[in-house]
Coordinates of C-alpha atoms in Angstrom, one line a residue:
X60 CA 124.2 134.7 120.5
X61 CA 121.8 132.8 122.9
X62 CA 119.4 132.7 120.4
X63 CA 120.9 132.0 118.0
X64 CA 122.0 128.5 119.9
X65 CA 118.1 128.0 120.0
X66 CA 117.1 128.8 117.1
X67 CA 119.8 126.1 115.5
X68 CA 118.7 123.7 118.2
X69 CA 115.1 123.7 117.3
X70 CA 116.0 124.0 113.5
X71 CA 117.7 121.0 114.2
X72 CA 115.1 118.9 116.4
X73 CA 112.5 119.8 113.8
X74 CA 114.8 118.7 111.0
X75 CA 115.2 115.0 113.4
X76 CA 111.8 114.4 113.8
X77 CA 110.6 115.3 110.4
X78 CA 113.5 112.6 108.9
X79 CA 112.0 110.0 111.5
X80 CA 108.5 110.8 110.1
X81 CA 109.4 110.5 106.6
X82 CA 111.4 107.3 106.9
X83 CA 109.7 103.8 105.2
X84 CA 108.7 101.8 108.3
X85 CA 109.3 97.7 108.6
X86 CA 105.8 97.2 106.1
X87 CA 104.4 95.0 108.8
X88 CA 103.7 95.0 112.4
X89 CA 105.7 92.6 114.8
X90 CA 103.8 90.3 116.8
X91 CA 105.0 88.0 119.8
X92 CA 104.1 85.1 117.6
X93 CA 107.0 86.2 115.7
X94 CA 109.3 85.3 118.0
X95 CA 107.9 82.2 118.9
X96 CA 110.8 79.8 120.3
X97 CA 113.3 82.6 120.7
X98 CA 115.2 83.3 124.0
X99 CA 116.0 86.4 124.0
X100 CA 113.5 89.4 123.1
X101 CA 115.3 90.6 120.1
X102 CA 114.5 87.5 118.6
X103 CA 117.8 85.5 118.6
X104 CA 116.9 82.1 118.4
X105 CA 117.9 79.5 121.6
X106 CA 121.2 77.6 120.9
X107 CA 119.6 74.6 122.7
X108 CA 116.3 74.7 120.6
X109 CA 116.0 71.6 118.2
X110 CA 113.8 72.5 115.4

Protein backbone atom coordinates (compact mmCIF):
# COMPACT_ATOMS: atom_id res chain seq x y z
CA UNK A 1 0.00 0.00 0.00
CA UNK A 2 3.03 2.27 0.69
CA UNK A 3 3.84 2.32 -2.71
CA UNK A 4 1.30 2.67 -4.04
CA UNK A 5 0.91 6.21 -2.09
CA UNK A 6 4.23 6.96 -3.97
CA UNK A 7 3.67 5.99 -6.98
CA UNK A 8 0.31 8.33 -7.05
CA UNK A 9 2.36 11.03 -5.52
CA UNK A 10 4.97 11.17 -8.15
CA UNK A 11 2.36 10.38 -10.90
CA UNK A 12 0.94 13.37 -9.65
CA UNK A 13 4.03 15.78 -9.23
CA UNK A 14 5.06 14.81 -12.72
CA UNK A 15 1.60 15.52 -13.98
CA UNK A 16 1.99 19.38 -11.95
CA UNK A 17 5.07 20.17 -13.40
CA UNK A 18 4.46 19.02 -16.82
CA UNK A 19 0.95 21.41 -16.78
CA UNK A 20 3.25 24.36 -15.51
CA UNK A 21 5.68 23.55 -18.44
CA UNK A 22 3.09 23.42 -21.03
CA UNK A 23 1.17 26.52 -19.98
CA UNK A 24 1.42 29.94 -22.52
CA UNK A 25 3.66 32.27 -20.48
CA UNK A 26 2.82 36.35 -20.17
CA UNK A 27 4.52 36.80 -24.16
CA UNK A 28 6.87 39.32 -22.63
CA UNK A 29 9.30 39.82 -19.96
CA UNK A 30 8.49 42.33 -16.99
CA UNK A 31 10.91 44.93 -16.39
CA UNK A 32 11.17 47.43 -13.40
CA UNK A 33 10.50 50.12 -15.90
CA UNK A 34 7.21 48.68 -15.91
CA UNK A 35 6.32 49.65 -12.81
CA UNK A 36 7.63 52.98 -12.96
CA UNK A 37 5.62 55.27 -10.43
CA UNK A 38 3.97 52.42 -8.61
CA UNK A 39 4.07 51.95 -4.83
CA UNK A 40 3.75 48.88 -4.24
CA UNK A 41 5.73 45.86 -6.14
CA UNK A 42 2.83 44.33 -7.65
CA UNK A 43 2.41 47.22 -9.52
CA UNK A 44 -0.66 49.03 -7.93
CA UNK A 45 -0.35 52.48 -8.84
CA UNK A 46 0.23 55.35 -5.71
CA UNK A 47 -3.20 56.90 -4.73
CA UNK A 48 -1.25 60.15 -4.25
CA UNK A 49 0.53 60.08 -7.68
CA UNK A 50 -0.71 62.91 -10.11
CA UNK A 51 -0.16 61.82 -13.60
Amino acid sequence: MRKTYIAVTLVALVVIVTSHLMSPSSGRAVSPEDFAGACAPCGAPCPSAKK
